[in-house]
Amino acid sequence: MFIGAEDIRQLLAGYHTELRSADQSLCLTGYQRLDDAPVPYSDHILYVTEDPNRFQEAPEALPAHVLLVPVEESAAVYAELQRYFLKRTGDALFSDSLFQILTAGGSIQEMTERAFRAMQNPVFVFDAGFNLVGVGPEAGAPYLDDYSRRIIENQGFSFEDFQMVSRDRNLHRRVLRAREPVEEYNKALGYSQLLCSVDPDRDLGHIVVNAVNHPFTEADRSFLQIFRMALLEKYRKDEFIQQNQGSHIEYYLKDLLDGKIVTAKRYRDRMDFFKGEFSYNLYCLVVEVARSSSTINVSHICHLFSFTFPKAVTLVHNGQIVVLFRMVKSKCLSEQEYAAAEKICVENGLFAGISNRFTKILHFQDYWRQALRAIELGIETTASPALFRYQDHSLRHIANVFLQKENANIYCHPALKLLLAWDEEHRTELAETLYVWLTCERNTSMTAQTLKIHRNTMNYRMRQINELIQADFDDYREREYLLLSYELRRMQCTMQESGAKGL
């Protein structure tokens, strides 16, 4: 939340005020009468005076922000400032509270306490049986009336309270069906109440806010509506856990990563309740938090991925941020979506890997490992934060696994061995030219551009290659063998060089 000098000017445009601001970039956090203010002055406070002489003092003797108000308008201006700062700080507090609740979890009681601190009026949450499940203030709060204290002490409605509800039955029914908060003045209690249901489609209970400390504002109605939606998400999550004996989607995914779920076929029918959740094309993205050179706000990163990809499931597991992308069966992650995910990683200094597409959630652990492998392979070529795709490094991974047990020279394609020997003897680059040509899908112009050579030079090299090896490049198996042989040989040379440097 930023409140600047320009915001104050716009707020008081209808008054005959004059604002002197030394720095437009400073954020204001409140206001105070200049004559009553202690020194040193704060750069983040708006100081108000009705004395024109004070306003004319030397700039170095005055605060950064000084507002001159005509005496006849001072009461109205102070009321306007009070309303404005109360609303803006309330907005910021409530937004921060809900963000912490929704990203870090929390009980209904914790959520209600945060709502109370934002709205500054007592908040009560009841279940469908009129039992109290969340309350804002403590029972000993000095401003609570006898009715509120009785509700807290009884942890719900007493016999007298049920009688009052029965008299106002029509109101209660209207509240349960309403999709917006309902405000009513309670004659028996002597103050207004703001009421709304947790879920208008079924009776999960309702929320009551009592106007004890201050009258309701539009901000209170907005706050209560957002609080209701946050509570509803909490109810749905708890209901899911209860119905599935603790196998909530996030817990289920963590159990898969930890190998706690048996994946044998005879047990798979027990997982039928997850078919709807995972009947998608799936991708696993992993962020290794420890690799970052700076401190990462994990909740913020999870929020960014959830906001950018609404269908994704985000969880924190063993020091990693794991994101499970879910795409409808007819779609895969597009280049724009890859770019959006990579932008999050680069802008926040993250080293992340993303797996290939898969469709069976029981293979989640395998593709989680694949995403981690993408990071390991990616950082071999760049030390900068990035999103590494496994598909871009799959060939190197296969070669790496192979070379742990075998010698690449033995399995290298004979034609490639011939070109390598020719290059070594004649100081040419035919083997690399062939490799790049194959990776460019046998496009001569693209190969020349990639190698930064003239097209005539490229044509000459291809004639040499054809004369030396006479391979059938129309056979995909021949092309695959040549590509894999080159990758294996290059990988083995890299490993031997690294070993020599280590020695």
Coordinates of C-alpha atoms in Angstrom, one line a residue:
M1 CA 0.0 0.0 0.0
F2 CA 1.5 3.4 -1.1
I3 CA 0.0 6.7 0.0
G4 CA 1.9 9.6 -1.6
A5 CA 1.5 13.4 -1.7
E6 CA -0.4 13.2 -4.9
D7 CA -3.0 10.9 -3.3
I8 CA -3.6 13.5 -0.6
R9 CA -3.9 16.3 -3.1
Q10 CA -6.6 14.4 -5.0
L11 CA -8.4 13.5 -1.7
L12 CA -8.6 17.1 -0.7
A13 CA -9.2 18.6 -4.1
G14 CA -12.5 20.0 -2.9
Y15 CA -11.0 21.9 0.0
H16 CA -8.9 25.1 0.1
T17 CA -5.8 23.3 1.4
E18 CA -2.1 23.7 0.4
L19 CA 0.4 20.9 0.5
R20 CA 4.1 21.3 0.6
S21 CA 6.0 18.0 -0.2
A22 CA 9.8 17.8 -0.2
D23 CA 9.8 14.3 -1.7
Q24 CA 7.0 12.8 -3.8
S25 CA 8.4 9.3 -3.5
L26 CA 7.9 9.1 0.3
C27 CA 5.2 6.8 1.5
L28 CA 2.8 8.3 4.1
T29 CA 1.7 6.1 7.0
G30 CA -0.5 8.6 9.0
Y31 CA -1.2 12.2 9.8
Q32 CA -0.7 14.5 12.9
R33 CA -1.2 18.1 14.0
L34 CA 2.1 20.0 13.5
D35 CA 1.7 22.0 16.8
D36 CA 1.4 18.8 18.8
A37 CA 4.0 16.8 17.0
P38 CA 7.3 15.7 18.8
V39 CA 10.6 16.2 17.1
P40 CA 12.5 14.9 15.2
Y41 CA 9.8 14.9 12.5
S42 CA 9.1 11.8 10.5
D43 CA 9.4 11.8 6.7
H44 CA 6.4 9.4 6.6
I45 CA 3.9 11.5 8.5
L46 CA 1.6 14.2 7.1
Y47 CA 1.7 17.2 9.4
V48 CA -1.3 19.4 9.4
T49 CA -1.4 23.0 10.6
E50 CA -4.0 25.9 10.5
D51 CA -1.3 28.5 11.1
P52 CA -0.1 30.2 7.9
N53 CA 3.0 31.5 9.7
R54 CA 4.2 27.9 10.4
F55 CA 3.7 27.1 6.8
Q56 CA 6.1 29.9 5.8
E57 CA 9.0 28.8 8.0
A58 CA 12.3 27.8 6.4
P59 CA 12.0 24.4 4.6
E60 CA 14.8 22.9 6.7
A61 CA 12.8 23.6 9.9
L62 CA 9.7 21.9 8.6
P63 CA 8.8 18.2 8.1
A64 CA 8.9 16.7 4.6
H65 CA 5.1 16.9 4.2
V66 CA 3.1 19.9 5.6
L67 CA -0.5 20.5 4.9
L68 CA -2.0 24.0 5.5
V69 CA -5.7 23.9 6.3
P70 CA -8.1 26.9 6.7
V71 CA -9.5 27.0 10.2
E72 CA -13.1 26.8 9.0
E73 CA -12.4 23.6 7.1
S74 CA -10.1 21.9 9.6
A75 CA -12.8 19.7 11.2
A76 CA -14.0 18.4 7.8
V77 CA -10.4 17.8 6.6
Y78 CA -9.4 15.9 9.7
A79 CA -12.5 13.7 9.3
E80 CA -11.6 13.1 5.6
L81 CA -8.1 12.1 6.5
Q82 CA -9.2 9.8 9.3
R83 CA -11.6 8.0 7.0
Y84 CA -9.0 7.8 4.2
F85 CA -6.2 6.4 6.3
L86 CA -8.5 4.0 8.2
K87 CA -9.7 2.5 5.0
R88 CA -6.3 2.3 3.3
T89 CA -4.6 0.8 6.3
G90 CA -7.5 -1.6 6.8
D91 CA -7.3 -2.7 3.1
A92 CA -3.6 -3.4 3.5
L93 CA -4.0 -5.2 6.8
F94 CA -6.8 -7.4 5.6
S95 CA -5.1 -8.2 2.3
D96 CA -1.9 -9.2 4.2
S97 CA -3.9 -11.3 6.7
L98 CA -5.8 -13.2 4.0
F99 CA -2.6 -13.7 2.0
Q100 CA -0.9 -15.3 5.0
I101 CA -3.9 -17.5 5.7
L102 CA -4.4 -18.7 2.2
T103 CA -0.7 -19.4 1.5
A104 CA 0.4 -20.8 4.9
G105 CA -2.8 -22.4 6.0
G106 CA -4.5 -21.8 9.4
S107 CA -7.4 -22.9 11.6
I108 CA -10.8 -21.2 11.4
Q109 CA -10.0 -19.6 14.8
E110 CA -6.8 -18.1 13.4
M111 CA -8.6 -16.8 10.3
T112 CA -11.3 -15.2 12.4
E113 CA -8.8 -13.5 14.7
R114 CA -7.1 -12.0 11.6
A115 CA -10.4 -10.9 10.3
F116 CA -11.2 -9.2 13.6
R117 CA -7.8 -7.4 13.6
A118 CA -8.7 -6.0 10.1
M119 CA -12.3 -5.1 10.7
Q120 CA -11.9 -3.9 14.4
N121 CA -15.4 -5.2 15.2
P122 CA -16.2 -8.5 16.9
V123 CA -16.5 -11.4 14.5
F124 CA -18.3 -14.7 15.2
V125 CA -18.3 -17.8 13.0
F126 CA -21.1 -20.4 13.6
D127 CA -21.5 -23.8 12.1
A128 CA -24.9 -25.1 10.8
G129 CA -25.8 -26.2 14.4
F130 CA -25.2 -22.7 15.8
N131 CA -22.0 -23.8 17.5
L132 CA -19.3 -21.2 17.8
V133 CA -16.2 -22.3 15.7
G134 CA -14.4 -19.0 15.5
V135 CA -14.4 -15.7 17.4
G136 CA -12.5 -12.5 16.9
P137 CA -12.0 -10.9 20.4
E138 CA -11.2 -12.7 23.6
A139 CA -14.0 -13.2 26.2
G140 CA -12.5 -10.6 28.5
A141 CA -12.5 -7.8 25.9
P142 CA -13.8 -4.6 27.7
Y143 CA -16.1 -3.5 24.8
L144 CA -18.0 -6.8 24.6
D145 CA -21.7 -6.7 25.5
D146 CA -23.4 -9.4 27.7
Y147 CA -24.8 -11.2 24.7
S148 CA -21.4 -11.6 23.0
R149 CA -19.8 -12.7 26.3
R150 CA -22.6 -15.3 26.7
I151 CA -22.0 -16.6 23.2
I152 CA -18.3 -17.0 23.8
E153 CA -18.8 -18.7 27.2
N154 CA -21.4 -21.1 25.9
Q155 CA -19.4 -21.7 22.7
G156 CA -22.6 -21.2 20.8
F157 CA -26.3 -20.4 21.2
S158 CA -28.1 -20.7 24.5
F159 CA -31.9 -21.4 24.8
E160 CA -32.6 -17.6 24.9
D161 CA -30.5 -17.2 21.7
F162 CA -32.4 -19.8 19.9
Q163 CA -35.6 -18.0 20.9
M164 CA -34.3 -14.8 19.4
V165 CA -33.3 -16.7 16.2
S166 CA -36.8 -18.3 16.0
R167 CA -38.4 -14.8 16.2
D168 CA -36.1 -13.6 13.4
R169 CA -36.4 -16.8 11.4
N170 CA -37.1 -15.0 8.1
L171 CA -33.9 -13.0 8.5
H172 CA -31.9 -16.1 9.2
R173 CA -33.3 -17.8 6.1
R174 CA -32.6 -14.7 4.0
V175 CA -29.0 -14.6 5.3
L176 CA -28.4 -18.3 4.4
R177 CA -29.5 -17.7 0.8
A178 CA -27.8 -14.3 0.3
R179 CA -24.6 -14.1 -1.7
E180 CA -23.8 -10.7 -0.3
P181 CA -23.6 -9.7 3.4
V182 CA -26.8 -8.5 4.9
E183 CA -26.9 -5.6 7.4
E184 CA -29.7 -5.4 10.0
Y185 CA -30.2 -3.4 13.1
N186 CA -30.7 -5.6 16.1
K187 CA -33.2 -3.8 18.4
A188 CA -32.7 -6.3 21.3
L189 CA -28.9 -5.7 21.3
G190 CA -28.9 -2.0 20.4
Y191 CA -26.5 -2.2 17.5
S192 CA -26.2 -3.2 13.8
Q193 CA -25.0 -6.6 12.7
L194 CA -23.5 -7.7 9.4
L195 CA -24.4 -11.3 8.5
C196 CA -23.6 -13.7 5.7
S197 CA -23.6 -17.4 5.1
V198 CA -20.4 -19.4 4.6
D199 CA -21.9 -21.1 1.5
P200 CA -25.2 -19.8 -0.1
D201 CA -25.7 -23.2 -1.8
R202 CA -25.8 -25.3 1.4
D203 CA -26.0 -24.6 5.1
L204 CA -22.4 -24.7 6.4
G205 CA -23.1 -22.0 9.0
H206 CA -22.9 -18.2 9.0
I207 CA -20.7 -15.3 10.0
V208 CA -21.8 -12.3 12.3
V209 CA -20.0 -9.0 12.7
N210 CA -21.3 -6.7 15.5
A211 CA -20.9 -2.9 15.0
V212 CA -19.6 -2.3 18.5
N213 CA -16.5 -0.2 17.9
H214 CA -17.5 1.7 14.8
P215 CA -20.3 1.8 12.2
F216 CA -20.0 -0.5 9.1
T217 CA -18.4 0.9 6.0
E218 CA -18.1 -0.4 2.4
A219 CA -14.7 -1.8 3.3
D220 CA -16.3 -3.9 6.0
R221 CA -18.7 -5.5 3.5
S222 CA -15.9 -6.1 1.1
F223 CA -13.7 -7.6 3.9
L224 CA -16.5 -9.9 5.1
Q225 CA -17.2 -11.2 1.6
I226 CA -13.5 -12.1 1.0
F227 CA -13.4 -13.6 4.5
R228 CA -16.4 -15.7 3.7
M229 CA -14.7 -17.0 0.5
A230 CA -11.6 -17.8 2.4
L231 CA -13.6 -19.7 5.0
L232 CA -15.4 -21.6 2.3
E233 CA -12.1 -22.8 0.8
K234 CA -11.0 -23.9 4.3
Y235 CA -14.3 -25.8 4.7
R236 CA -13.8 -27.5 1.4
K237 CA -10.3 -28.5 2.2
D238 CA -11.2 -29.9 5.6
E239 CA -14.2 -31.8 4.1
F240 CA -12.0 -33.3 1.4
I241 CA -9.5 -34.5 4.0
Q242 CA -12.3 -36.0 6.2
Q243 CA -14.0 -37.8 3.3
N244 CA -10.7 -39.3 2.0
Q245 CA -9.2 -40.1 5.4
G246 CA -6.5 -37.5 5.2
S247 CA -5.6 -38.0 1.5
H248 CA -6.0 -34.4 0.5
I249 CA -4.5 -33.7 -2.9
E250 CA -1.4 -32.0 -1.5
Y251 CA -0.8 -34.7 1.1
Y252 CA -1.4 -37.3 -1.5
L253 CA 1.2 -35.8 -3.8
K254 CA 3.7 -35.6 -0.9
D255 CA 3.1 -39.3 -0.1
L256 CA 3.7 -40.2 -3.7
L257 CA 7.0 -38.3 -3.6
D258 CA 8.0 -40.0 -0.4
G259 CA 7.1 -43.4 -1.8
K260 CA 4.4 -44.0 0.9
I261 CA 1.7 -45.0 -1.5
V262 CA 1.6 -48.5 -2.9
T263 CA 1.3 -48.3 -6.7
A264 CA 0.6 -52.0 -7.4
K265 CA -2.4 -52.6 -9.7
R266 CA -4.6 -54.2 -7.2
Y267 CA -4.5 -51.1 -5.0
R268 CA -5.2 -48.6 -7.8
D269 CA -8.9 -48.9 -7.6
R270 CA -8.7 -47.3 -4.1
M271 CA -7.4 -44.1 -5.8
D272 CA -10.5 -43.6 -8.0
F273 CA -11.5 -40.5 -6.1
F274 CA -8.4 -38.8 -7.6
K275 CA -9.2 -39.6 -11.3
G276 CA -11.0 -36.3 -11.8
E277 CA -8.1 -34.4 -10.2
F278 CA -5.5 -35.9 -12.5
S279 CA -7.2 -36.7 -15.8
Y280 CA -4.9 -34.2 -17.5
N281 CA -1.6 -33.9 -19.3
L282 CA 0.8 -33.4 -16.4
Y283 CA 4.2 -31.7 -16.0
C284 CA 6.3 -31.5 -12.9
L285 CA 8.3 -28.4 -12.2
V286 CA 10.8 -28.3 -9.3
V287 CA 12.6 -25.3 -7.8
E288 CA 15.6 -26.1 -5.7
V289 CA 15.5 -23.3 -3.1
A290 CA 18.9 -24.0 -1.8
R291 CA 20.6 -23.3 -5.1
S292 CA 19.5 -19.7 -5.1
S293 CA 22.1 -17.1 -4.2
S294 CA 19.6 -14.9 -2.3
T295 CA 16.8 -15.6 0.2
I296 CA 13.6 -16.8 -1.4
N297 CA 10.1 -16.0 -0.1
V298 CA 8.6 -19.5 -0.7
S299 CA 5.0 -18.4 -0.1
H300 CA 5.4 -15.6 -2.6
I301 CA 6.9 -17.9 -5.3
C302 CA 4.0 -20.4 -4.7
H303 CA 1.5 -17.6 -5.1
L304 CA 3.1 -16.5 -8.4
F305 CA 2.9 -19.9 -9.9
S306 CA -0.7 -20.4 -8.6
F307 CA -1.8 -17.0 -10.0
T308 CA -0.1 -17.5 -13.4
F309 CA -1.3 -21.1 -13.7
P310 CA -4.7 -21.5 -11.9
K311 CA -5.0 -25.2 -12.6
A312 CA -1.6 -26.0 -11.2
V313 CA -1.1 -27.6 -7.8
T314 CA 1.8 -26.0 -5.8
L315 CA 3.4 -27.6 -2.7
V316 CA 6.5 -27.2 -0.6
H317 CA 8.4 -30.5 0.0
N318 CA 11.8 -31.1 1.5
G319 CA 13.1 -27.7 0.8
Q320 CA 11.8 -27.7 -2.8
I321 CA 8.9 -25.9 -4.4
V322 CA 7.0 -28.5 -6.5
V323 CA 4.5 -27.4 -9.1
L324 CA 2.3 -29.9 -10.9
F325 CA 0.9 -28.4 -14.1
R326 CA -2.5 -29.9 -15.3
M327 CA -3.4 -29.4 -18.9
V328 CA -6.6 -30.7 -20.6
K329 CA -6.0 -33.9 -22.6
S330 CA -6.0 -32.1 -25.9
K331 CA -3.4 -29.5 -24.9
C332 CA 0.3 -29.4 -23.9
L333 CA 2.3 -26.6 -22.3
S334 CA 2.7 -24.0 -25.0
E335 CA 5.8 -21.9 -25.6
Q336 CA 4.0 -18.9 -24.1
E337 CA 3.3 -20.9 -20.9
Y338 CA 6.9 -22.2 -20.8
A339 CA 8.0 -18.5 -21.2
A340 CA 5.7 -17.4 -18.4
A341 CA 7.1 -20.1 -16.0
E342 CA 10.7 -19.2 -17.1
K343 CA 10.0 -15.5 -16.4
I344 CA 9.0 -16.3 -12.8
C345 CA 12.2 -18.3 -12.4
V346 CA 14.6 -15.7 -13.9
E347 CA 13.1 -12.7 -12.2
N348 CA 13.2 -14.4 -8.8
G349 CA 16.7 -16.0 -9.2
L350 CA 15.4 -19.5 -9.2
F351 CA 17.1 -22.7 -10.6
A352 CA 14.2 -24.9 -11.7
G353 CA 13.7 -28.0 -13.9
I354 CA 10.6 -29.2 -15.7
S355 CA 9.8 -32.8 -16.7
N356 CA 8.4 -34.2 -19.9
R357 CA 4.7 -34.6 -20.2
F358 CA 3.1 -37.6 -18.4
T359 CA -0.5 -38.7 -17.8
K360 CA -0.5 -41.1 -14.9
I361 CA -0.2 -39.5 -11.5
L362 CA 1.2 -42.7 -10.0
H363 CA 4.4 -41.9 -12.0
F364 CA 4.7 -38.5 -10.3
Q365 CA 7.8 -39.4 -8.3
D366 CA 9.6 -40.5 -11.5
Y367 CA 8.9 -37.2 -13.3
W368 CA 9.8 -35.3 -10.1
R369 CA 13.2 -37.0 -10.4
Q370 CA 13.4 -36.1 -14.0
A371 CA 12.8 -32.4 -13.3
L372 CA 15.6 -32.5 -10.7
R373 CA 17.8 -34.2 -13.3
A374 CA 17.0 -31.3 -15.7
I375 CA 18.5 -28.9 -13.2
E376 CA 21.7 -30.9 -12.8
L377 CA 22.1 -31.1 -16.5
G378 CA 21.2 -27.5 -17.1
I379 CA 23.7 -26.0 -14.7
E380 CA 26.5 -27.8 -16.5
T381 CA 26.1 -25.3 -19.3
T382 CA 24.9 -22.2 -17.5
A383 CA 25.3 -20.8 -13.9
S384 CA 22.5 -18.3 -14.2
P385 CA 19.0 -18.8 -12.8
A386 CA 16.7 -20.5 -15.4
L387 CA 14.0 -23.0 -16.1
F388 CA 15.7 -26.1 -17.6
R389 CA 13.6 -28.4 -19.7
Y390 CA 14.4 -32.1 -19.5
Q391 CA 13.6 -32.5 -23.2
D392 CA 16.5 -30.1 -24.0
H393 CA 18.9 -32.3 -22.1
S394 CA 17.5 -35.8 -22.5
L395 CA 20.1 -37.0 -25.0
R396 CA 23.0 -35.9 -22.7
H397 CA 21.3 -37.7 -19.8
I398 CA 21.0 -40.9 -21.7
A399 CA 24.6 -40.6 -22.8
N400 CA 25.7 -39.9 -19.2
V401 CA 23.9 -43.0 -17.9
F402 CA 25.4 -45.1 -20.7
L403 CA 28.9 -43.9 -20.2
Q404 CA 28.9 -44.9 -16.5
K405 CA 29.2 -48.5 -17.6
E406 CA 30.4 -48.5 -21.2
N407 CA 33.1 -47.0 -23.5
A408 CA 31.7 -44.8 -26.2
N409 CA 34.5 -45.6 -28.7
I410 CA 33.4 -49.3 -28.8
Y411 CA 29.7 -48.4 -29.7
C412 CA 30.4 -45.4 -31.9
H413 CA 29.0 -45.5 -35.4
P414 CA 31.8 -46.7 -37.8
A415 CA 31.1 -43.8 -40.2
L416 CA 31.5 -41.2 -37.4
K417 CA 34.7 -42.8 -36.3
L418 CA 36.0 -42.5 -39.9
L419 CA 35.1 -38.8 -40.0
L420 CA 36.7 -38.1 -36.6
A421 CA 39.9 -39.8 -37.8
W422 CA 39.8 -37.8 -41.0
D423 CA 39.3 -34.5 -39.0
E424 CA 42.2 -35.3 -36.7
E425 CA 44.5 -36.0 -39.7
H426 CA 43.4 -33.1 -42.0
R427 CA 42.3 -30.6 -39.4
T428 CA 38.8 -30.4 -40.8
E429 CA 35.4 -30.3 -39.0
L430 CA 33.4 -32.8 -40.9
A431 CA 32.1 -34.7 -37.9
E432 CA 30.7 -31.6 -36.3
T433 CA 29.3 -30.4 -39.6
L434 CA 27.4 -33.7 -40.0
Y435 CA 26.1 -33.6 -36.4
V436 CA 24.8 -30.0 -36.8
W437 CA 23.3 -30.9 -40.1
L438 CA 21.3 -33.8 -38.6
T439 CA 20.2 -31.7 -35.6
C440 CA 19.0 -29.0 -38.1
E441 CA 16.8 -31.7 -39.8
R442 CA 19.1 -31.9 -42.8
N443 CA 18.5 -28.2 -43.7
T444 CA 21.7 -27.0 -45.4
S445 CA 20.9 -23.3 -45.1
M446 CA 20.1 -23.5 -41.4
T447 CA 23.2 -25.6 -40.8
A448 CA 25.4 -23.0 -42.5
Q449 CA 23.9 -20.2 -40.4
T450 CA 24.4 -22.2 -37.2
L451 CA 28.0 -23.0 -38.0
K452 CA 28.5 -19.4 -39.3
I453 CA 30.0 -20.5 -42.6
H454 CA 29.2 -19.7 -46.2
R455 CA 26.7 -21.9 -48.0
N456 CA 29.3 -22.9 -50.6
T457 CA 31.6 -24.1 -47.8
M458 CA 28.7 -26.1 -46.4
N459 CA 28.0 -27.7 -49.7
Y460 CA 31.7 -28.6 -50.1
R461 CA 31.8 -30.2 -46.7
M462 CA 28.7 -32.3 -47.4
R463 CA 30.2 -33.6 -50.7
Q464 CA 33.3 -34.6 -48.7
I465 CA 31.2 -36.4 -46.1
N466 CA 29.2 -38.3 -48.7
E467 CA 32.3 -39.4 -50.5
L468 CA 33.9 -40.6 -47.3
I469 CA 31.1 -42.5 -45.5
Q470 CA 28.3 -43.0 -48.1
A471 CA 25.6 -43.2 -45.4
D472 CA 21.8 -43.6 -46.0
F473 CA 20.6 -40.4 -44.3
D474 CA 17.0 -41.2 -45.3
D475 CA 17.0 -44.1 -42.8
Y476 CA 15.9 -42.6 -39.4
R477 CA 17.8 -45.4 -37.5
E478 CA 21.0 -44.4 -39.3
R479 CA 20.4 -40.8 -38.2
E480 CA 19.7 -41.7 -34.7
Y481 CA 22.8 -43.9 -34.4
L482 CA 25.0 -41.1 -35.7
L483 CA 23.5 -38.5 -33.4
L484 CA 23.7 -40.7 -30.3
S485 CA 27.3 -41.7 -31.2
Y486 CA 28.4 -38.1 -31.5
E487 CA 26.7 -37.2 -28.2
L488 CA 28.3 -40.2 -26.4
R489 CA 31.7 -39.4 -27.8
R490 CA 31.4 -35.7 -26.8
M491 CA 30.2 -36.5 -23.4
Q492 CA 33.0 -39.0 -22.8
C493 CA 35.6 -36.4 -23.9
T494 CA 34.1 -33.9 -21.5
M495 CA 34.2 -36.4 -18.6
Q496 CA 37.8 -37.2 -19.4
E497 CA 38.8 -33.6 -19.5
S498 CA 37.0 -32.9 -16.2
G499 CA 38.8 -35.9 -14.7
A500 CA 42.2 -34.7 -15.9
K501 CA 41.6 -31.3 -14.4
G502 CA 40.6 -32.9 -11.2
L503 CA 43.9 -34.7 -11.1

